[in-house]
């Protein structure tokens, strides 16, 4: 049994049957669109819980917190890892349909779809061609598994994708012994138990990770301005840093992504969609028509400059942590207060890149030598620095506030 008290209901004081229809709180990423309506949900149905169940499966098979329902409604679910079988991905997508009527309407219907998907995978495996001359591999036929050279792992930014070259394998020698073939029934049962076992292990790993992450925390807001919290890090400039990214409601959430100089998000991030591309603009900080922080949060909030990012680098301690399931940098100021910069990755074209392994944040500072480049902060596990980037790429925005 899986229980989430985050959306518990309030019972009346008389102990009667009357309850409110307004949830006490929402589990971001696990709550469907209907639970985000003003005034709460007018009617609770199994399809609402099926959305949360699908989101839980999404977390288990991808390791990523599900996007919020409005993002799913607008952009669909992010691409699943190649290791997730297509039928399983389809079941999760069906359970997380934005419209309630498009989801399974009962748990029996959902289980029927899941059972069909599992049988589809098993049947596909059973239909694979069988080697007419199966072999038995002996221990002496195997070489030790090659160890990857760290220098081969090339992570670059700009227009490059992270490459992880496949390891070459050595063909095994044949032996006169033959491996008996399993019957389809036994193979189906074996695969089902394997799948359920993997899900159980992933769930236990997730529970352990959540337990460990409970110890990780950052400072509570030291103040609020126009409903958004900020933290005083004790910096020489006196600059205050927002507690979360534009589009996020908590420090660990990724928020939304902007091309440099754009105040709205794009379906695709390319030079044709970027309003600042090849424009001779100066610093855009505080300009509500060009600064996403000012446009979204109001006057007073703005994007930080390149110099202000450098102040963070020079005066704060940086630590790579996992906060509530998301990786990123904990930045602690001279006075002991801290903020969290999640590794939200970036957007290029319609693709997501380096999510969970890098946080890329726009400054308001253009690059003087090129009208297609601007300055950005890079937050990685082992290093953090300010560098230039193409203006059309989608990156995070962390607002700042002056005294």
Coordinates of C-alpha atoms in Angstrom, one line a residue, residues 191-204:
X191 CA 10.9 -12.0 -17.1
X192 CA 7.8 -10.8 -15.1
X193 CA 9.6 -11.6 -11.8
X194 CA 12.7 -9.9 -13.0
X195 CA 10.8 -6.8 -13.9
X196 CA 9.0 -6.7 -10.5
X197 CA 12.3 -7.3 -8.8
X198 CA 13.9 -4.4 -10.6
X199 CA 11.0 -2.1 -9.7
X200 CA 11.3 -3.2 -6.0
X201 CA 15.0 -2.6 -5.9
X202 CA 14.6 0.8 -7.6
X203 CA 11.9 1.7 -5.0
X204 CA 14.1 0.7 -2.1

